[in-house]
PDB file of C-alpha atoms in Angstrom:
ATOM      1  CA  MET A   1    -133.377 132.829-176.478  1.00 63.00           C
ATOM      2  CA  PRO A   2    -136.017 135.292-177.764  1.00 63.00           C
ATOM      3  CA  THR A   3    -138.257 133.973-180.508  1.00 67.00           C
ATOM      4  CA  LEU A   4    -139.348 135.848-183.619  1.00 60.00           C
ATOM      5  CA  ASP A   5    -142.781 136.309-182.051  1.00 62.00           C
ATOM      6  CA  ASP A   6    -141.173 137.965-179.019  1.00 62.00           C
ATOM      7  CA  VAL A   7    -139.177 140.383-181.180  1.00 65.00           C
ATOM      8  CA  THR A   8    -142.194 141.156-183.357  1.00 68.00           C
ATOM      9  CA  SER A   9    -144.395 141.806-180.331  1.00 67.00           C
ATOM     10  CA  THR A  10    -141.786 144.122-178.810  1.00 71.00           C
ATOM     11  CA  PHE A  11    -141.390 146.261-181.917  1.00 73.00           C
ATOM     12  CA  MET A  12    -145.140 146.273-182.531  1.00 72.00           C
ATOM     13  CA  GLY A  13    -145.659 147.503-178.984  1.00 71.00           C
ATOM     14  CA  ILE A  14    -143.140 150.325-179.479  1.00 77.00           C
ATOM     15  CA  TYR A  15    -144.816 151.346-182.733  1.00 76.00           C
ATOM     16  CA  TYR A  16    -148.384 150.962-181.517  1.00 75.00           C
ATOM     17  CA  LEU A  17    -148.004 152.477-178.036  1.00 75.00           C
ATOM     18  CA  GLY A  18    -145.135 154.889-178.696  1.00 80.00           C
ATOM     19  CA  PHE A  19    -145.017 156.182-182.247  1.00 85.00           C
ATOM     20  CA  LEU A  20    -148.707 156.323-183.178  1.00 85.00           C
ATOM     21  CA  PRO A  21    -149.903 158.209-180.057  1.00 85.00           C
ATOM     22  CA  SER A  22    -147.139 160.793-180.651  1.00 89.00           C
ATOM     23  CA  PHE A  23    -149.341 162.257-183.380  1.00 91.00           C
ATOM     24  CA  TRP A  24    -151.689 163.552-180.681  1.00 88.00           C
ATOM     25  CA  VAL A  25    -148.791 165.717-179.480  1.00 89.00           C
ATOM     26  CA  ARG A  26    -148.118 166.892-183.043  1.00 90.00           C
ATOM     27  CA  LEU A  27    -151.797 167.692-183.532  1.00 89.00           C
ATOM     28  CA  ARG A  28    -151.832 169.574-180.235  1.00 85.00           C
ATOM     29  CA  GLY A  29    -148.979 171.756-181.495  1.00 83.00           C
ATOM     30  CA  LEU A  30    -150.752 172.930-184.661  1.00 81.00           C
ATOM     31  CA  THR A  31    -151.612 176.616-184.593  1.00 72.00           C
ATOM     32  CA  THR A  32    -152.852 177.440-188.112  1.00 55.00           C
ATOM     33  CA  PRO A  33    -154.270 174.223-189.613  1.00 43.00           C
ATOM     34  CA  ALA A  34    -156.400 176.044-192.210  1.00 39.00           C
ATOM     35  CA  PRO A  35    -156.584 179.434-193.934  1.00 38.00           C
ATOM     36  CA  ASN A  36    -158.507 182.055-191.914  1.00 42.00           C
ATOM     37  CA  PHE A  37    -158.722 179.584-189.049  1.00 46.00           C
ATOM     38  CA  GLN A  38    -160.077 181.554-186.116  1.00 51.00           C
ATOM     39  CA  PHE A  39    -162.370 181.469-183.110  1.00 53.00           C
ATOM     40  CA  PRO A  40    -164.722 184.454-183.205  1.00 56.00           C
ATOM     41  CA  TRP A  41    -166.482 183.082-180.129  1.00 56.00           C
ATOM     42  CA  TRP A  42    -163.303 182.254-178.180  1.00 56.00           C
ATOM     43  CA  PRO A  43    -162.795 183.970-174.756  1.00 57.00           C
ATOM     44  CA  GLU A  44    -159.835 186.322-174.498  1.00 57.00           C
ATOM     45  CA  ALA A  45    -158.576 184.375-171.469  1.00 52.00           C
ATOM     46  CA  LEU A  46    -157.993 181.363-173.724  1.00 53.00           C
ATOM     47  CA  ARG A  47    -156.002 183.031-176.478  1.00 53.00           C
ATOM     48  CA  PRO A  48    -154.246 180.743-178.985  1.00 50.00           C
ATOM     49  CA  ASP A  49    -150.894 181.281-177.247  1.00 52.00           C
ATOM     50  CA  ARG A  50    -152.387 179.664-174.156  1.00 56.00           C
ATOM     51  CA  PHE A  51    -154.682 177.117-175.758  1.00 66.00           C
ATOM     52  CA  THR A  52    -153.745 176.284-179.335  1.00 73.00           C
ATOM     53  CA  HIS A  53    -156.158 175.586-182.157  1.00 79.00           C
ATOM     54  CA  GLY A  54    -154.559 172.154-182.368  1.00 84.00           C
ATOM     55  CA  ALA A  55    -155.519 171.512-178.757  1.00 83.00           C
ATOM     56  CA  VAL A  56    -159.154 172.319-179.536  1.00 84.00           C
ATOM     57  CA  ILE A  57    -159.081 169.941-182.507  1.00 89.00           C
ATOM     58  CA  THR A  58    -157.463 167.262-180.341  1.00 90.00           C
ATOM     59  CA  TRP A  59    -160.118 167.462-177.645  1.00 89.00           C
ATOM     60  CA  TRP A  60    -162.906 167.651-180.227  1.00 91.00           C
ATOM     61  CA  THR A  61    -161.546 164.533-181.894  1.00 93.00           C
ATOM     62  CA  PHE A  62    -161.598 162.810-178.503  1.00 92.00           C
ATOM     63  CA  LEU A  63    -165.216 163.924-178.131  1.00 93.00           C
ATOM     64  CA  SER A  64    -166.121 162.580-181.570  1.00 94.00           C
ATOM     65  CA  ILE A  65    -164.577 159.187-180.750  1.00 92.00           C
ATOM     66  CA  VAL A  66    -166.477 159.046-177.455  1.00 91.00           C
ATOM     67  CA  CYS A  67    -169.708 159.962-179.287  1.00 93.00           C
ATOM     68  CA  ALA A  68    -168.964 157.195-181.790  1.00 92.00           C
ATOM     69  CA  ASP A  69    -168.570 154.661-178.964  1.00 89.00           C
ATOM     70  CA  ILE A  70    -171.792 155.797-177.298  1.00 91.00           C
ATOM     71  CA  GLY A  71    -173.763 155.846-180.551  1.00 93.00           C
ATOM     72  CA  ALA A  72    -172.453 152.437-181.571  1.00 89.00           C
ATOM     73  CA  TYR A  73    -173.325 150.942-178.187  1.00 88.00           C
ATOM     74  CA  PHE A  74    -176.920 152.157-178.006  1.00 92.00           C
ATOM     75  CA  VAL A  75    -177.789 151.692-181.685  1.00 92.00           C
ATOM     76  CA  GLY A  76    -176.111 148.282-181.746  1.00 90.00           C
ATOM     77  CA  LYS A  77    -177.889 147.192-178.576  1.00 88.00           C
ATOM     78  CA  ARG A  78    -181.273 148.329-179.884  1.00 88.00           C
ATOM     79  CA  PHE A  79    -181.071 147.489-183.584  1.00 88.00           C
ATOM     80  CA  GLY A  80    -177.978 145.319-183.967  1.00 81.00           C
ATOM     81  CA  GLN A  81    -178.602 142.240-186.124  1.00 84.00           C
ATOM     82  CA  THR A  82    -175.766 141.957-188.646  1.00 86.00           C
ATOM     83  CA  LYS A  83    -172.437 140.898-187.168  1.00 87.00           C
ATOM     84  CA  LEU A  84    -169.499 143.026-188.279  1.00 83.00           C
ATOM     85  CA  LEU A  85    -166.570 140.664-187.624  1.00 77.00           C
ATOM     86  CA  ALA A  86    -167.852 137.846-185.464  1.00 75.00           C
ATOM     87  CA  THR A  87    -164.515 136.017-185.307  1.00 76.00           C
ATOM     88  CA  VAL A  88    -162.703 139.084-183.942  1.00 74.00           C
ATOM     89  CA  SER A  89    -165.326 140.943-181.908  1.00 76.00           C
ATOM     90  CA  PRO A  90    -168.654 139.077-181.721  1.00 77.00           C
ATOM     91  CA  ASN A  91    -170.570 141.945-180.098  1.00 81.00           C
ATOM     92  CA  LYS A  92    -169.979 144.495-182.855  1.00 85.00           C
ATOM     93  CA  THR A  93    -172.659 144.939-185.510  1.00 89.00           C
ATOM     94  CA  VAL A  94    -173.005 146.835-188.773  1.00 90.00           C
ATOM     95  CA  GLU A  95    -175.954 148.746-187.321  1.00 92.00           C
ATOM     96  CA  GLY A  96    -173.826 149.785-184.350  1.00 91.00           C
ATOM     97  CA  LEU A  97    -171.094 150.965-186.686  1.00 92.00           C
ATOM     98  CA  LEU A  98    -173.561 153.114-188.622  1.00 94.00           C
ATOM     99  CA  GLY A  99    -174.969 154.553-185.401  1.00 94.00           C
ATOM    100  CA  GLY A 100    -171.498 155.345-184.107  1.00 93.00           C
ATOM    101  CA  MET A 101    -170.502 156.941-187.379  1.00 95.00           C
ATOM    102  CA  ALA A 102    -173.631 159.117-187.388  1.00 96.00           C
ATOM    103  CA  ALA A 103    -172.874 160.286-183.839  1.00 95.00           C
ATOM    104  CA  ALA A 104    -169.239 161.039-184.688  1.00 95.00           C
ATOM    105  CA  VAL A 105    -170.225 162.946-187.826  1.00 96.00           C
ATOM    106  CA  CYS A 106    -172.736 165.076-185.912  1.00 96.00           C
ATOM    107  CA  SER A 107    -170.138 165.896-183.256  1.00 95.00           C
ATOM    108  CA  SER A 108    -167.435 166.703-185.809  1.00 95.00           C
ATOM    109  CA  VAL A 109    -169.719 168.842-187.984  1.00 95.00           C
ATOM    110  CA  LEU A 110    -170.679 170.883-184.922  1.00 93.00           C
ATOM    111  CA  GLY A 111    -167.005 171.287-184.048  1.00 91.00           C
ATOM    112  CA  ALA A 112    -166.093 172.256-187.618  1.00 91.00           C
ATOM    113  CA  TYR A 113    -168.826 174.910-187.605  1.00 89.00           C
ATOM    114  CA  LEU A 114    -167.716 176.377-184.259  1.00 85.00           C
ATOM    115  CA  MET A 115    -164.051 176.368-185.286  1.00 84.00           C
ATOM    116  CA  GLY A 116    -164.758 178.053-188.620  1.00 84.00           C
ATOM    117  CA  TRP A 117    -163.474 175.279-190.865  1.00 88.00           C
ATOM    118  CA  PRO A 118    -163.922 175.832-194.601  1.00 89.00           C
ATOM    119  CA  LEU A 119    -166.991 173.960-195.907  1.00 89.00           C
ATOM    120  CA  TRP A 120    -167.656 172.926-192.313  1.00 90.00           C
ATOM    121  CA  TYR A 121    -170.536 170.610-193.266  1.00 91.00           C
ATOM    122  CA  ILE A 122    -168.213 168.592-195.543  1.00 93.00           C
ATOM    123  CA  SER A 123    -164.855 168.902-193.791  1.00 94.00           C
ATOM    124  CA  GLY A 124    -166.472 168.135-190.432  1.00 95.00           C
ATOM    125  CA  ALA A 125    -168.273 165.087-191.803  1.00 96.00           C
ATOM    126  CA  ILE A 126    -165.029 163.715-193.256  1.00 96.00           C
ATOM    127  CA  HIS A 127    -163.306 164.280-189.917  1.00 96.00           C
ATOM    128  CA  GLY A 128    -166.070 162.379-188.109  1.00 96.00           C
ATOM    129  CA  ILE A 129    -165.981 159.440-190.530  1.00 96.00           C
ATOM    130  CA  LEU A 130    -162.186 159.308-190.291  1.00 94.00           C
ATOM    131  CA  ALA A 131    -162.171 159.433-186.493  1.00 93.00           C
ATOM    132  CA  CYS A 132    -164.892 156.795-186.179  1.00 93.00           C
ATOM    133  CA  GLY A 133    -163.371 154.473-188.773  1.00 92.00           C
ATOM    134  CA  MET A 134    -159.875 154.559-187.303  1.00 90.00           C
ATOM    135  CA  ALA A 135    -161.254 154.179-183.772  1.00 88.00           C
ATOM    136  CA  LEU A 136    -163.057 151.030-184.878  1.00 89.00           C
ATOM    137  CA  ILE A 137    -159.920 149.638-186.508  1.00 87.00           C
ATOM    138  CA  GLY A 138    -157.953 150.383-183.337  1.00 83.00           C
ATOM    139  CA  ASP A 139    -160.566 148.587-181.250  1.00 82.00           C
ATOM    140  CA  LEU A 140    -160.547 145.560-183.558  1.00 82.00           C
ATOM    141  CA  THR A 141    -156.738 145.502-183.620  1.00 79.00           C
ATOM    142  CA  ILE A 142    -156.547 145.139-179.838  1.00 75.00           C
ATOM    143  CA  SER A 143    -159.209 142.422-180.012  1.00 73.00           C
ATOM    144  CA  MET A 144    -157.064 140.570-182.549  1.00 74.00           C
ATOM    145  CA  PHE A 145    -154.007 140.940-180.300  1.00 71.00           C
ATOM    146  CA  LYS A 146    -155.922 139.477-177.367  1.00 67.00           C
ATOM    147  CA  ARG A 147    -157.229 136.554-179.380  1.00 66.00           C
ATOM    148  CA  SER A 148    -153.824 135.764-180.848  1.00 65.00           C
ATOM    149  CA  SER A 149    -152.323 135.862-177.337  1.00 63.00           C
ATOM    150  CA  GLY A 150    -155.111 133.748-175.873  1.00 63.00           C
ATOM    151  CA  VAL A 151    -156.098 136.286-173.194  1.00 61.00           C
ATOM    152  CA  LYS A 152    -159.447 137.844-172.378  1.00 61.00           C
ATOM    153  CA  ASP A 153    -158.226 141.151-170.926  1.00 57.00           C
ATOM    154  CA  THR A 154    -155.216 143.346-171.663  1.00 57.00           C
ATOM    155  CA  GLY A 155    -154.563 143.898-167.965  1.00 53.00           C
ATOM    156  CA  ARG A 156    -155.943 143.939-164.426  1.00 58.00           C
ATOM    157  CA  LEU A 157    -155.822 147.678-163.792  1.00 56.00           C
ATOM    158  CA  LEU A 158    -159.481 148.231-164.751  1.00 48.00           C
ATOM    159  CA  PRO A 159    -161.380 145.073-163.851  1.00 52.00           C
ATOM    160  CA  GLY A 160    -164.567 144.637-165.858  1.00 49.00           C
ATOM    161  CA  HIS A 161    -163.315 146.922-168.629  1.00 45.00           C
ATOM    162  CA  GLY A 162    -160.914 144.526-170.302  1.00 49.00           C
ATOM    163  CA  GLY A 163    -157.842 146.375-169.056  1.00 54.00           C
ATOM    164  CA  LEU A 164    -156.459 149.863-169.551  1.00 60.00           C
ATOM    165  CA  LEU A 165    -155.520 149.234-173.180  1.00 64.00           C
ATOM    166  CA  ASP A 166    -159.143 148.382-173.947  1.00 64.00           C
ATOM    167  CA  ARG A 167    -160.139 151.860-172.764  1.00 66.00           C
ATOM    168  CA  VAL A 168    -157.697 153.710-175.025  1.00 75.00           C
ATOM    169  CA  ASP A 169    -157.525 151.420-178.071  1.00 75.00           C
ATOM    170  CA  SER A 170    -159.982 153.592-180.017  1.00 79.00           C
ATOM    171  CA  PHE A 171    -157.657 156.586-179.660  1.00 84.00           C
ATOM    172  CA  LEU A 172    -154.373 154.972-180.690  1.00 83.00           C
ATOM    173  CA  LEU A 173    -154.845 154.613-184.442  1.00 85.00           C
ATOM    174  CA  ALA A 174    -156.928 157.756-184.951  1.00 89.00           C
ATOM    175  CA  ALA A 175    -154.143 160.211-184.150  1.00 89.00           C
ATOM    176  CA  ALA A 176    -152.014 159.955-187.310  1.00 91.00           C
ATOM    177  CA  PRO A 177    -154.843 160.087-189.916  1.00 92.00           C
ATOM    178  CA  VAL A 178    -156.529 163.012-188.151  1.00 93.00           C
ATOM    179  CA  TYR A 179    -153.224 164.878-187.925  1.00 93.00           C
ATOM    180  CA  PHE A 180    -152.477 164.489-191.632  1.00 94.00           C
ATOM    181  CA  TYR A 181    -156.069 165.378-192.539  1.00 95.00           C
ATOM    182  CA  VAL A 182    -156.035 168.582-190.512  1.00 92.00           C
ATOM    183  CA  LYS A 183    -152.520 169.622-191.530  1.00 91.00           C
ATOM    184  CA  TYR A 184    -152.554 168.803-195.236  1.00 92.00           C
ATOM    185  CA  ALA A 185    -156.107 168.153-196.476  1.00 93.00           C
ATOM    186  CA  LEU A 186    -158.090 170.777-194.566  1.00 91.00           C
ATOM    187  CA  PRO A 187    -156.198 173.778-195.987  1.00 88.00           C
ATOM    188  CA  CYS A 188    -157.105 172.556-199.502  1.00 89.00           C
ATOM    189  CA  PHE A 189    -160.819 173.068-198.922  1.00 87.00           C
ATOM    190  CA  PRO A 190    -162.267 176.230-200.518  1.00 84.00           C
ATOM    191  CA  GLN A 191    -164.035 178.637-198.207  1.00 75.00           C
ATOM    192  CA  ARG A 192    -167.315 177.962-200.011  1.00 70.00           C
ATOM    193  CA  LEU A 193    -168.661 176.067-202.981  1.00 64.00           C
ATOM    194  CA  PRO A 194    -169.676 178.170-206.019  1.00 58.00           C
ATOM    195  CA  LEU A 195    -173.330 177.254-205.557  1.00 52.00           C
ATOM    196  CA  PRO A 196    -175.874 179.968-204.675  1.00 52.00           C
ATOM    197  CA  PHE A 197    -177.934 177.773-202.353  1.00 48.00           C
ATOM    198  CA  LEU A 198    -174.985 176.680-200.161  1.00 50.00           C
ATOM    199  CA  PRO A 199    -173.292 178.825-197.476  1.00 51.00           C
TER     200      PRO A 199
END
């Protein structure tokens, strides 16, 4: 007879591994996420009908999350002193989080500039903070799942890496917030601020 924990785990798995990642597909399908959204530097061989704007945003979000992981690792290893959530993930530090967020923001601002986002220095920074923050929450969520289940790794497919789910946990929760940000918030940004010293 299935227990309530079994039923809860099943539905949580469907939601976490099925529904949430589906937003990457929705993001990939976006073609005009912002007014005057264009690629003046884009090769003709990769026209939007072959490689959508949403696909570029998707891959750049992946890049920002990877940069966040790399920045958090090196800054945390070098300067990490203050534990973030020791009971959930003892190796994560506040300094590492700040380093990862800085790396993600730099990556996203560069992407926003190249993709011609309105107010690229602001909209890109928000995208980087959002991607980094949700990636961290996704990472901590899997850590909580493992601790509540009493296991060290999520699988045996990638020995030494904590399992396959540990490699993709940062990407699972980031999809939906980034999709809604790009689809609904980004078009609300003005093309420029009415300040003479800003582009």
